[in-house]
Coordinates of C-alpha atoms in Angstrom, one line a residue:
M1 CA -11.4 -24.4 -27.1
T2 CA -14.1 -23.2 -29.4
I3 CA -15.3 -19.6 -29.0
D4 CA -16.6 -17.0 -31.3
L5 CA -13.9 -14.3 -31.5
A6 CA -16.4 -11.5 -32.1
T7 CA -18.1 -12.4 -28.9
L8 CA -14.8 -12.6 -27.1
L9 CA -14.0 -9.0 -28.1
T10 CA -17.3 -7.8 -26.6
Q11 CA -16.4 -9.4 -23.3
T12 CA -12.7 -8.2 -23.1
H13 CA -11.3 -4.8 -22.2
P14 CA -10.3 -2.6 -24.0
Y15 CA -11.8 -4.2 -27.2
D16 CA -15.3 -4.1 -25.7
G17 CA -15.3 -0.3 -26.2
L18 CA -14.8 -0.5 -29.9
P19 CA -17.8 0.3 -32.3
P20 CA -19.5 -2.9 -33.5
E21 CA -18.1 -2.5 -37.0
D22 CA -14.6 -2.2 -35.8
Q23 CA -15.0 -5.2 -33.5
A24 CA -16.2 -7.2 -36.5
Q25 CA -13.2 -6.1 -38.6
L26 CA -10.8 -6.9 -35.8
A27 CA -12.4 -10.3 -35.3
G28 CA -11.7 -11.2 -38.9
E29 CA -8.0 -10.4 -38.5
L30 CA -7.4 -12.6 -35.5
S31 CA -6.0 -16.1 -35.3
E32 CA -5.5 -18.7 -32.6
Q33 CA -2.4 -20.6 -31.7
R34 CA -1.8 -23.4 -29.1
F35 CA 1.4 -23.4 -26.9
D36 CA 2.6 -26.2 -24.8
K37 CA 3.7 -25.9 -21.2
D38 CA 7.2 -24.2 -20.9
Q39 CA 7.1 -23.2 -24.6
V40 CA 8.5 -19.7 -25.2
I41 CA 6.0 -17.4 -26.9
Y42 CA 8.5 -14.6 -27.5
Q43 CA 11.9 -13.8 -26.2
I44 CA 13.4 -10.5 -25.0
G45 CA 15.4 -8.7 -27.6
R46 CA 13.9 -10.7 -30.5
Q47 CA 11.4 -9.4 -33.1
Q48 CA 7.8 -9.7 -32.0
Q49 CA 5.1 -10.3 -34.5
S50 CA 1.8 -10.0 -32.6
L51 CA -0.1 -8.8 -29.6
Y52 CA -1.4 -11.7 -27.6
L53 CA -4.7 -12.3 -25.8
I54 CA -5.0 -15.3 -23.5
L55 CA -8.0 -17.5 -24.4
E56 CA -7.2 -20.2 -21.9
G57 CA -4.2 -21.1 -19.8
R58 CA -1.5 -19.1 -18.0
V59 CA 1.5 -17.1 -19.2
D60 CA 4.6 -16.0 -17.2
I61 CA 6.3 -12.7 -18.1
T62 CA 10.0 -12.3 -17.1
D63 CA 12.5 -9.5 -17.4
A64 CA 16.1 -9.4 -18.6
A65 CA 17.3 -10.7 -15.3
G66 CA 14.9 -13.7 -15.4
E67 CA 12.8 -12.2 -12.6
L68 CA 9.1 -13.0 -12.8
V69 CA 7.2 -9.7 -13.2
S70 CA 3.7 -10.8 -14.2
I71 CA 1.5 -13.9 -14.1
L72 CA -1.4 -13.6 -16.7
G73 CA -4.6 -15.6 -17.2
P74 CA -7.6 -15.6 -19.5
R75 CA -8.7 -12.3 -20.9
N76 CA -5.3 -10.7 -20.3
S77 CA -3.4 -9.0 -23.2
F78 CA 0.4 -8.9 -23.3
G79 CA 3.2 -8.0 -25.6
E80 CA 2.2 -4.3 -26.2
R81 CA 5.5 -2.9 -24.8
G82 CA 7.6 -4.3 -27.6
L83 CA 5.0 -3.4 -30.3
M84 CA 4.6 0.2 -29.1
K85 CA 8.4 0.7 -29.0
D86 CA 10.2 -0.8 -32.0
G87 CA 8.8 -4.3 -32.5
I88 CA 11.5 -5.8 -30.3
A89 CA 10.2 -7.8 -27.4
A90 CA 10.9 -6.0 -24.0
T91 CA 10.3 -9.1 -21.9
T92 CA 10.1 -12.9 -22.3
A93 CA 6.7 -14.6 -22.4
T94 CA 6.5 -18.3 -21.5
A95 CA 3.5 -20.7 -21.3
A96 CA 3.2 -21.6 -17.6
E97 CA 0.8 -24.3 -18.7
P98 CA -0.8 -25.4 -22.0
C99 CA -2.6 -22.4 -23.3
T100 CA -4.5 -21.1 -26.3
L101 CA -3.7 -17.5 -27.4
V102 CA -5.4 -15.1 -29.8
L103 CA -2.9 -13.4 -32.0
I104 CA -3.5 -9.7 -33.1
P105 CA -1.1 -8.9 -35.9
T106 CA 1.3 -6.0 -35.4
A107 CA -0.3 -3.9 -38.2
T108 CA -3.8 -4.5 -36.8
F109 CA -2.6 -3.5 -33.3
H110 CA -1.1 -0.2 -34.5
R111 CA -4.3 0.6 -36.4
I112 CA -6.7 0.2 -33.5
V113 CA -4.3 2.1 -31.2
S114 CA -4.1 4.9 -33.7
D115 CA -7.8 5.0 -34.4
H116 CA -9.1 4.6 -30.9
P117 CA -7.7 6.9 -28.1
S118 CA -9.3 4.7 -25.4
V119 CA -7.3 1.7 -26.6
K120 CA -4.1 3.7 -26.7
R121 CA -4.7 5.0 -23.2
F122 CA -5.2 1.4 -22.0
F123 CA -1.9 0.3 -23.4
D124 CA 0.0 3.5 -22.6
R125 CA -0.8 2.9 -18.9
T126 CA 1.0 -0.5 -18.8
R127 CA 3.9 0.0 -16.4
P128 CA 7.3 -1.2 -17.5
A129 CA 8.5 -4.5 -16.1
T130 CA 11.6 -3.0 -14.5
S131 CA 13.2 -3.6 -11.2
R132 CA 11.9 -1.8 -8.2
R133 CA 13.6 1.5 -7.3
H134 CA 14.9 1.9 -3.8
D135 CA 17.2 4.9 -4.1
L136 CA 16.0 8.4 -3.2
T137 CA 18.0 9.9 -6.1
T138 CA 16.0 7.9 -8.7
M139 CA 12.6 9.2 -7.4
A140 CA 10.7 11.8 -9.4
L141 CA 10.3 15.3 -8.0
A142 CA 6.6 14.9 -8.0
E143 CA 7.0 12.3 -5.3
V144 CA 9.1 14.3 -2.9
M145 CA 8.6 18.0 -3.6
T146 CA 6.6 20.4 -1.4
P147 CA 3.5 21.4 -3.3
T148 CA 2.1 25.0 -3.4
P149 CA 5.3 26.8 -2.2
L150 CA 5.0 30.3 -0.7
T151 CA 4.8 33.0 -3.4
C152 CA 4.5 36.8 -3.6
P153 CA 4.0 39.3 -6.4
P154 CA 6.9 41.4 -7.8
E155 CA 5.8 44.6 -6.0
T156 CA 6.2 43.0 -2.6
S157 CA 8.6 44.9 -0.3
L158 CA 11.6 43.4 1.4
I159 CA 10.0 43.9 4.8
E160 CA 6.8 42.2 3.7
A161 CA 8.8 39.3 2.2
A162 CA 10.8 38.8 5.3
R163 CA 7.7 38.7 7.5
L164 CA 6.1 36.2 5.1
M165 CA 9.1 33.9 5.4
R166 CA 9.2 34.3 9.1
D167 CA 5.5 33.6 9.7
H168 CA 5.5 30.6 7.5
A169 CA 8.9 29.3 8.7
V170 CA 10.3 28.9 5.1
S171 CA 13.7 29.9 3.7
C172 CA 12.6 31.2 0.3
L173 CA 9.8 33.0 -1.6
I174 CA 9.0 32.5 -5.3
I175 CA 8.2 35.7 -7.0
T176 CA 5.4 35.0 -9.5
R177 CA 3.1 36.6 -12.1
N178 CA 0.0 34.5 -12.7
N179 CA 1.8 31.6 -11.1
V180 CA 4.7 31.9 -13.5
P181 CA 8.0 32.2 -11.6
D182 CA 9.9 35.4 -12.3
G183 CA 12.5 35.0 -9.5
I184 CA 13.4 33.5 -6.2
L185 CA 14.2 35.2 -2.9
T186 CA 16.1 33.3 -0.2
T187 CA 17.1 34.2 3.4
R188 CA 20.7 34.4 2.1
D189 CA 19.6 37.0 -0.5
L190 CA 18.0 39.1 2.4
T191 CA 21.2 38.9 4.4
N192 CA 23.9 39.4 1.6
K193 CA 22.0 41.6 -0.8
A194 CA 19.6 43.6 1.3
L195 CA 20.8 43.9 4.9
A196 CA 24.5 44.0 4.1
E197 CA 23.9 46.8 1.5
G198 CA 21.6 48.7 3.8
L199 CA 18.6 48.7 1.3
P200 CA 15.4 50.4 2.5
Y201 CA 12.8 48.1 3.9
D202 CA 10.3 49.2 1.2
T203 CA 12.6 48.1 -1.6
P204 CA 10.8 45.8 -4.1
V205 CA 11.9 42.2 -3.9
T206 CA 12.8 42.4 -7.6
R207 CA 15.9 44.4 -6.7
V208 CA 17.3 41.5 -4.6
M209 CA 15.7 38.3 -6.1
T210 CA 17.5 35.9 -8.4
A211 CA 15.7 36.4 -11.7
D212 CA 14.9 33.5 -14.0
P213 CA 15.8 30.8 -11.5
V214 CA 16.8 27.3 -12.5
T215 CA 13.8 25.1 -12.5
L216 CA 13.0 21.5 -13.2
P217 CA 9.8 19.6 -14.2
P218 CA 8.0 17.3 -11.8
T219 CA 9.2 14.4 -13.9
A220 CA 12.8 15.1 -13.2
L221 CA 14.7 13.0 -10.7
V222 CA 16.1 14.0 -7.3
A223 CA 19.5 13.2 -8.8
D224 CA 18.9 16.1 -11.3
V225 CA 18.3 18.4 -8.4
L226 CA 21.4 17.3 -6.6
H227 CA 23.5 17.7 -9.7
A228 CA 22.1 21.2 -10.3
M229 CA 22.7 22.3 -6.7
I230 CA 26.3 21.1 -6.8
E231 CA 27.1 22.6 -10.2
R232 CA 25.4 25.9 -9.7
G233 CA 25.8 26.4 -5.9
I234 CA 22.1 26.8 -5.3
T235 CA 20.0 25.4 -2.4
H236 CA 16.4 25.8 -3.7
M237 CA 14.8 24.2 -6.8
P238 CA 11.4 25.5 -8.0
V239 CA 9.4 22.8 -9.8
V240 CA 7.6 24.0 -12.9
D241 CA 5.1 22.1 -15.1
G242 CA 3.9 23.7 -18.3
G243 CA 5.5 27.1 -17.2
K244 CA 3.4 27.1 -14.0
L245 CA 4.9 26.7 -10.5
V246 CA 3.8 23.4 -8.9
G247 CA 6.3 22.8 -6.1
I248 CA 9.7 23.3 -4.6
L249 CA 12.5 21.1 -3.3
T250 CA 15.3 22.5 -1.0
Q251 CA 18.5 21.2 0.5
T252 CA 16.7 21.1 3.8
D253 CA 13.9 19.0 2.3
L254 CA 16.5 16.5 1.0
T255 CA 18.2 16.3 4.3
R256 CA 14.9 15.7 6.0
I257 CA 13.8 13.1 3.5
Q258 CA 17.1 11.2 3.8
A259 CA 16.6 11.2 7.6
T260 CA 13.1 9.8 7.1
S261 CA 13.7 6.1 6.7
S262 CA 12.4 3.2 8.8
D263 CA 15.9 2.7 10.2
A264 CA 16.3 6.3 11.2
L265 CA 12.8 6.4 12.8
I266 CA 13.4 3.2 14.8
R267 CA 16.8 4.5 15.9
D268 CA 15.2 7.7 17.1
I269 CA 12.4 5.7 18.8
T270 CA 14.8 3.7 20.9
Q271 CA 16.4 6.9 22.1
A272 CA 13.1 8.8 22.9
V273 CA 12.9 9.9 26.5
N274 CA 9.1 10.5 26.8
R275 CA 5.8 9.9 25.0
A276 CA 5.7 13.4 23.5
E277 CA 9.0 12.8 21.8
L278 CA 7.8 9.4 20.6
A279 CA 4.7 11.0 19.0
Q280 CA 6.8 13.5 17.2
I281 CA 9.0 10.8 15.7
V282 CA 6.0 8.6 14.7
G283 CA 4.5 11.7 13.1
R284 CA 7.1 11.2 10.3
I285 CA 5.4 8.0 9.1
P286 CA 3.2 9.7 6.5
Q287 CA 6.3 11.1 4.7
L288 CA 8.0 7.7 4.9
L289 CA 4.9 6.1 3.3
V290 CA 5.0 8.6 0.5
Q291 CA 8.7 7.9 -0.1
L292 CA 8.3 4.1 0.0
V293 CA 5.3 4.2 -2.4
G294 CA 7.1 6.7 -4.6
A295 CA 10.1 4.4 -4.8
D296 CA 7.8 1.6 -6.2
N297 CA 8.2 -0.7 -3.1
P298 CA 5.6 -3.4 -3.1
H299 CA 2.9 -3.2 -0.4
Q300 CA 4.3 -6.0 1.6
V301 CA 7.6 -4.1 2.0
V302 CA 5.9 -0.8 2.8
T303 CA 3.5 -2.2 5.4
R304 CA 6.2 -4.4 7.0
L305 CA 8.5 -1.3 7.5
I306 CA 5.7 0.8 8.9
T307 CA 4.6 -2.0 11.2
D308 CA 8.2 -2.4 12.4
I309 CA 8.0 1.3 13.5
G310 CA 4.7 0.5 15.4
D311 CA 6.4 -2.5 17.1
A312 CA 9.4 -0.4 18.1
T313 CA 7.1 2.3 19.5
T314 CA 5.2 -0.3 21.5
R315 CA 8.4 -1.8 22.9
R316 CA 9.8 1.6 23.8
L317 CA 6.5 2.4 25.7
L318 CA 6.8 -0.9 27.5
A319 CA 10.3 0.0 28.6
M320 CA 9.2 3.5 29.7
A321 CA 6.3 1.9 31.7
E322 CA 8.7 -0.5 33.5
D323 CA 11.0 2.4 34.3
R324 CA 8.1 4.3 35.7
F325 CA 6.2 1.5 37.6
G326 CA 9.2 -0.8 38.4
P327 CA 9.9 -4.4 37.1
P328 CA 6.9 -6.6 36.4
P329 CA 5.8 -8.8 39.3
V330 CA 5.3 -11.8 37.0
P331 CA 6.3 -12.6 33.4
Y332 CA 3.9 -11.1 30.8
L333 CA 3.6 -10.8 27.0
W334 CA 2.2 -7.9 25.1
L335 CA 0.6 -8.9 21.8
A336 CA -0.8 -7.1 18.8
C337 CA -3.7 -8.2 16.7
G338 CA -5.4 -6.6 13.7
S339 CA -3.2 -5.0 11.1
Q340 CA -0.2 -4.7 13.5
G341 CA -0.5 -8.4 14.3
R342 CA -0.4 -9.2 10.6
Q343 CA 2.4 -6.7 9.9
E344 CA 0.1 -4.9 7.5
Q345 CA -0.1 -1.4 9.0
T346 CA -0.6 1.5 6.6
G347 CA -1.1 5.3 7.0
V348 CA -4.4 4.6 8.8
S349 CA -4.1 2.3 11.8
D350 CA -5.7 2.1 15.2
Q351 CA -4.4 -0.1 18.0
D352 CA -5.6 -3.7 18.8
N353 CA -3.6 -5.4 21.6
C354 CA -3.8 -7.6 24.7
L355 CA -1.7 -8.9 27.6
I356 CA -1.1 -12.5 28.5
L357 CA 0.0 -12.8 32.1
D358 CA 1.8 -15.7 33.8
D359 CA -0.6 -18.0 35.6
T360 CA 0.9 -17.0 39.0
A361 CA -0.5 -13.5 38.6
T362 CA -2.6 -12.2 41.5
V363 CA -5.3 -9.5 41.7
E364 CA -2.6 -7.3 43.2
D365 CA -0.4 -8.0 40.3
D366 CA -3.1 -6.9 37.9
R367 CA -3.1 -3.4 39.4
Y368 CA 0.5 -3.1 38.0
F369 CA -0.4 -4.4 34.6
A370 CA -3.5 -2.2 34.4
A371 CA -1.3 0.8 35.0
L372 CA 1.3 -0.5 32.4
A373 CA -1.5 -1.1 29.8
K374 CA -2.9 2.4 30.3
F375 CA 0.5 4.0 30.0
V376 CA 1.3 2.1 26.8
S377 CA -2.1 2.5 25.1
D378 CA -2.2 6.2 26.0
G379 CA 1.2 6.6 24.5
L380 CA 0.2 4.8 21.3
D381 CA -2.9 7.0 21.0
E382 CA -0.7 10.1 21.4
A383 CA 1.5 8.8 18.6
G384 CA -1.4 8.4 16.2
Y385 CA -2.3 4.7 16.9
F386 CA -5.8 5.6 18.1
Y387 CA -7.8 3.7 20.6
C388 CA -9.7 0.7 19.2
P389 CA -13.4 1.6 18.8
G390 CA -14.3 -1.9 20.0
D391 CA -12.1 -1.6 23.1
M392 CA -9.9 -4.5 21.9
M393 CA -7.0 -3.3 24.0
A394 CA -5.0 -4.4 27.1
T395 CA -6.6 -1.6 29.1
N396 CA -9.8 -3.7 29.0
P397 CA -9.6 -6.3 31.8
K398 CA -11.1 -8.9 29.6
W399 CA -8.0 -8.8 27.3
R400 CA -5.5 -8.7 30.2
Q401 CA -5.6 -12.1 31.7
P402 CA -3.5 -15.1 32.8
L403 CA -2.6 -17.7 30.3
R404 CA -5.1 -20.2 31.7
V405 CA -8.0 -17.7 31.1
W406 CA -6.8 -17.2 27.5
R407 CA -6.9 -21.0 27.0
Q408 CA -10.5 -20.9 28.3
Y409 CA -11.4 -18.1 25.9
F410 CA -10.2 -20.0 22.8
N411 CA -11.7 -23.3 24.0
G412 CA -15.1 -21.5 24.4
W413 CA -15.0 -19.8 21.0
I414 CA -14.2 -23.1 19.4
T415 CA -16.8 -25.2 21.2
T416 CA -19.6 -22.6 21.0
P417 CA -19.0 -20.6 17.8
D418 CA -21.8 -18.0 18.1
P419 CA -21.5 -14.7 16.2
E420 CA -19.6 -13.0 19.0
A421 CA -17.2 -15.9 19.3
Q422 CA -16.6 -15.8 15.5
M423 CA -15.8 -12.1 15.6
L424 CA -13.4 -12.5 18.6
A425 CA -11.7 -15.5 17.2
S426 CA -11.2 -13.7 13.9
V427 CA -9.4 -10.9 15.6
M428 CA -7.4 -13.1 18.1
Y429 CA -6.2 -15.5 15.4
D430 CA -4.0 -12.7 14.2
L431 CA -2.1 -12.3 17.5
R432 CA 1.6 -11.7 17.3
P433 CA 4.0 -11.2 20.3
I434 CA 5.5 -7.7 20.5
G435 CA 7.3 -7.5 23.9
G436 CA 7.7 -9.6 27.0
Q437 CA 7.9 -13.4 27.6
H438 CA 7.3 -14.9 24.1
S439 CA 7.0 -18.5 25.4
L440 CA 3.6 -17.6 26.9
F441 CA 2.2 -17.6 23.4
A442 CA 3.9 -20.6 21.7
G443 CA 1.9 -23.4 23.4
L444 CA -1.3 -21.4 23.2
Q445 CA -1.0 -20.9 19.5
E446 CA -0.2 -24.5 18.7
D447 CA -3.0 -26.0 20.9
T448 CA -5.6 -23.6 19.5
L449 CA -4.7 -24.2 15.9
A450 CA -4.9 -28.0 16.4
K451 CA -8.3 -27.8 18.2
S452 CA -9.7 -25.4 15.6
A453 CA -8.7 -27.5 12.7
R454 CA -10.3 -30.6 14.3
N455 CA -13.7 -28.9 14.8
S456 CA -15.4 -28.8 11.4
I457 CA -18.4 -26.9 12.8
F458 CA -16.2 -24.1 14.2
V459 CA -14.3 -23.9 10.9
A460 CA -17.6 -23.8 8.9
H461 CA -18.8 -20.9 11.1
M462 CA -15.5 -19.1 10.6
V463 CA -15.8 -19.6 6.8
S464 CA -19.3 -18.2 6.9
N465 CA -18.2 -15.2 8.9
S466 CA -15.3 -14.6 6.5
L467 CA -17.6 -14.2 3.6
K468 CA -19.5 -11.2 5.0
H469 CA -17.1 -8.8 3.4
T470 CA -17.6 -8.9 -0.4
P471 CA -15.8 -7.3 -3.3
P472 CA -17.5 -4.1 -4.7
L473 CA -18.6 -5.7 -7.9
G474 CA -21.5 -4.0 -9.8
L475 CA -23.4 -4.8 -13.0
L476 CA -22.0 -4.4 -16.5
R477 CA -18.3 -4.6 -15.4
G478 CA -18.6 -1.6 -13.1
F479 CA -18.0 -1.1 -9.4
A480 CA -20.6 -1.1 -6.6
T481 CA -19.7 2.2 -5.0
V482 CA -20.9 3.8 -1.7
R483 CA -24.3 5.3 -2.5
S484 CA -24.5 8.1 0.1
G485 CA -22.7 10.1 2.8
E486 CA -19.2 11.7 2.7
H487 CA -17.7 8.7 0.8
K488 CA -20.4 8.6 -1.9
N489 CA -19.2 7.2 -5.3
T490 CA -16.1 5.6 -3.8
I491 CA -15.1 2.1 -3.1
D492 CA -13.7 1.0 0.3
L493 CA -10.4 -0.6 -0.5
K494 CA -10.0 -1.9 3.0
H495 CA -13.3 -3.5 3.9
N496 CA -14.3 -4.6 0.4
G497 CA -10.8 -5.2 -1.0
V498 CA -8.1 -6.1 1.5
V499 CA -10.3 -7.5 4.3
P500 CA -11.9 -10.3 2.2
V501 CA -8.4 -11.6 1.4
V502 CA -7.4 -11.2 5.0
D503 CA -10.4 -13.3 6.0
L504 CA -9.6 -16.0 3.4
G505 CA -6.0 -16.1 4.6
R506 CA -7.1 -16.7 8.1
I507 CA -9.4 -19.5 7.1
Y508 CA -6.6 -21.2 5.2
A509 CA -4.4 -20.8 8.3
L510 CA -7.0 -22.5 10.4
R511 CA -7.5 -25.4 8.0
G512 CA -3.8 -26.0 7.6
Q513 CA -2.7 -25.1 11.2
L514 CA -0.4 -22.5 9.7
T515 CA 1.4 -20.3 12.2
Q516 CA 1.9 -17.3 10.0
A517 CA 0.0 -14.1 10.9
N518 CA 0.8 -12.1 7.7
T519 CA -1.9 -12.5 5.0
R520 CA 0.5 -12.8 2.1
A521 CA 2.6 -15.3 4.0
R522 CA -0.6 -17.3 4.8
L523 CA -1.6 -17.4 1.2
A524 CA 1.9 -18.6 0.1
A525 CA 2.0 -21.2 2.9
A526 CA -1.6 -22.4 2.1
M527 CA -0.5 -22.9 -1.5
E528 CA 2.6 -24.9 -0.5
A529 CA 0.5 -27.0 2.0
G530 CA -2.1 -27.8 -0.7
I531 CA -4.9 -25.9 1.2
I532 CA -5.5 -24.0 -2.1
S533 CA -4.4 -24.9 -5.6
T534 CA -1.3 -23.4 -7.1
A535 CA -3.4 -21.6 -9.8
G536 CA -5.9 -20.3 -7.3
G537 CA -3.2 -19.2 -4.9
R538 CA -1.2 -17.3 -7.5
D539 CA -4.4 -15.6 -8.7
L540 CA -5.4 -14.6 -5.2
I541 CA -1.9 -13.3 -4.4
D542 CA -1.8 -11.2 -7.6
A543 CA -5.3 -9.8 -6.8
Y544 CA -4.3 -9.0 -3.3
D545 CA -1.1 -7.3 -4.4
M546 CA -3.0 -5.1 -6.9
I547 CA -5.6 -4.0 -4.4
A548 CA -3.1 -3.4 -1.6
D549 CA -0.7 -1.5 -3.8
T550 CA -3.7 0.6 -5.1
R551 CA -4.7 1.4 -1.5
L552 CA -1.2 2.6 -0.6
A553 CA -0.9 4.7 -3.7
H554 CA -4.3 6.3 -2.9
Q555 CA -3.1 7.1 0.7
A556 CA 0.2 8.5 -0.6
E557 CA -1.6 10.8 -3.0
Q558 CA -3.8 12.1 -0.2
I559 CA -0.8 12.7 2.1
K560 CA 0.9 14.7 -0.7
R561 CA -2.2 16.9 -0.9
S562 CA -1.9 17.4 2.9
E563 CA -5.1 15.3 3.4
A564 CA -5.7 12.7 6.1
P565 CA -5.2 9.3 4.4
D566 CA -8.2 7.0 4.2
N567 CA -9.4 3.8 2.4
F568 CA -12.1 5.4 0.2
M569 CA -11.1 5.8 -3.5
A570 CA -13.2 7.1 -6.4
P571 CA -12.9 4.7 -9.4
A572 CA -13.1 7.7 -11.6
T573 CA -9.6 8.7 -10.6
L574 CA -8.2 5.6 -12.3
S575 CA -7.4 5.0 -15.9
D576 CA -9.4 2.5 -18.0
F577 CA -6.5 0.1 -17.7
E578 CA -6.4 0.4 -13.9
R579 CA -10.1 0.1 -13.5
S580 CA -10.2 -3.0 -15.7
H581 CA -7.5 -4.8 -13.8
L582 CA -8.8 -3.7 -10.4
R583 CA -12.1 -5.2 -11.3
D584 CA -10.4 -8.4 -12.4
A585 CA -8.7 -8.6 -9.0
F586 CA -12.1 -8.3 -7.3
V587 CA -13.5 -11.0 -9.5
V588 CA -10.7 -13.3 -8.4
I589 CA -11.5 -12.7 -4.8
K590 CA -15.2 -13.4 -5.3
T591 CA -14.3 -16.6 -7.1
M592 CA -12.0 -17.7 -4.2
Q593 CA -14.7 -16.8 -1.7
S594 CA -17.2 -19.0 -3.5
A595 CA -14.6 -21.9 -3.5
A596 CA -14.1 -21.4 0.3
G597 CA -17.8 -21.6 0.9
S598 CA -18.2 -24.9 -1.0
R599 CA -14.9 -26.6 -0.3
S600 CA -14.1 -30.0 -1.7
G601 CA -10.4 -30.7 -1.8
P602 CA -7.8 -27.9 -2.6
L603 CA -9.5 -24.6 -3.2
S604 CA -9.0 -23.4 -6.8

């Protein structure tokens, strides 16, 4: 492959930000090398001579355990971790297919990193290819601490301090001067040092507080807190960054966090006695999301665990409804569609559901199921799964019908694919049984997929409908952000990031008659079935992973700031590295959309 290296640098981040004279000097120091398929480029633990930039082909990066941690394509750089540390490769790089690489010598790499802060920031942001953490003790305090703890000045009296702690329902106060902690006052101090000694109520807190308390930085681990608490017999740990108070972690917090797991929530849900108790339990999901994201769990794990909680909540409400209204008169099946149907719920989810009734159901029977649907949907709304704005719920008689009517619905959508039919089919193809008689769905799903795949006109309409959501790509390698309103200068990570991939996954499922509802599972199955090429599928999965992970990280940060999570993220909050790779992910999606719109053979 012949290409002018100077031109390549002007098109590739972070080198495109270098001054022209530095680009020209760098271009003169580069060389090209060809690698065959399966050839090792460098090996973990060995001396590494260069930074690499992929000109064409693909490269797999694996860790010490042989686990695949990255799949790289053209315009990606790799190998910086070893060079920035001690020149010893931190991973193994292998040519996944014949490839041409541009080699940047070690000395050259160190020079441009040293001379250009933007380049250094780009490579500093590269995350280590280590195994995912799943243990609370290995999480950083920044991920679990309570921000902005309650404080008071040194001259505060004991009675004022006690009232502050009572009114805010906390067990300690941090005594500060200009947000620098001088001491800590706990309820135990008030009991043992003030009340037991009969000190006057107007005594300053400085007489009783523990001066110069033990503190830790936000980068410390939860394990460090546990060790300090055990060793020193303390129960509260102020978190200090640059001498300033930024948070606190207490024994009570640790107990609460350990109790906030998907297993614990589901156990509590199964034992809930009413809807109010269910809502209280489900209200712990935001903290769970923060913990799961903070522990570096991939998005497909986080959303699956959160969806499991939604499923358990729905089934508990169904059981409560049957206890209240009696056993169902005929078999039924409650199904979820939307994000719950795909097992992709996040911190922002409404409810999309429906009921399939046995064909023997009568008008009288429907009165029972109308009451059941209202009870369950009302309970979901109380728990934070808000009513669907489009009324796509079992409370709507249209979506509470016998099986024969559902067959008519799908047949009608397939034979007459008008815009409304396309929209409804898009939603309903994500159906997943939650509670009831699952056999009511099996035959319907198989028949519908077969009829859909045979109707090329319907599939073409569905493809056209799926391309309405486009990635937020602007000119000059920028993002097309929202131009006005409360979300001005942000990108919608849901409708312009996740949804385009969801739509593609649904199209692949239709073409291949794939029964999976989960988007990532659909992409993998489509690759295996030859609906999309291996290269295109791997690129799309990587792009989807990056966008979905970014969306969850954004929501977790909002929750930590006590804000309601949403899907609107300002690109300015990202590093150059993150912006560059997020844009690359959007480019992949745009490419796959173009391929889907002009299909001929496996999509690449």
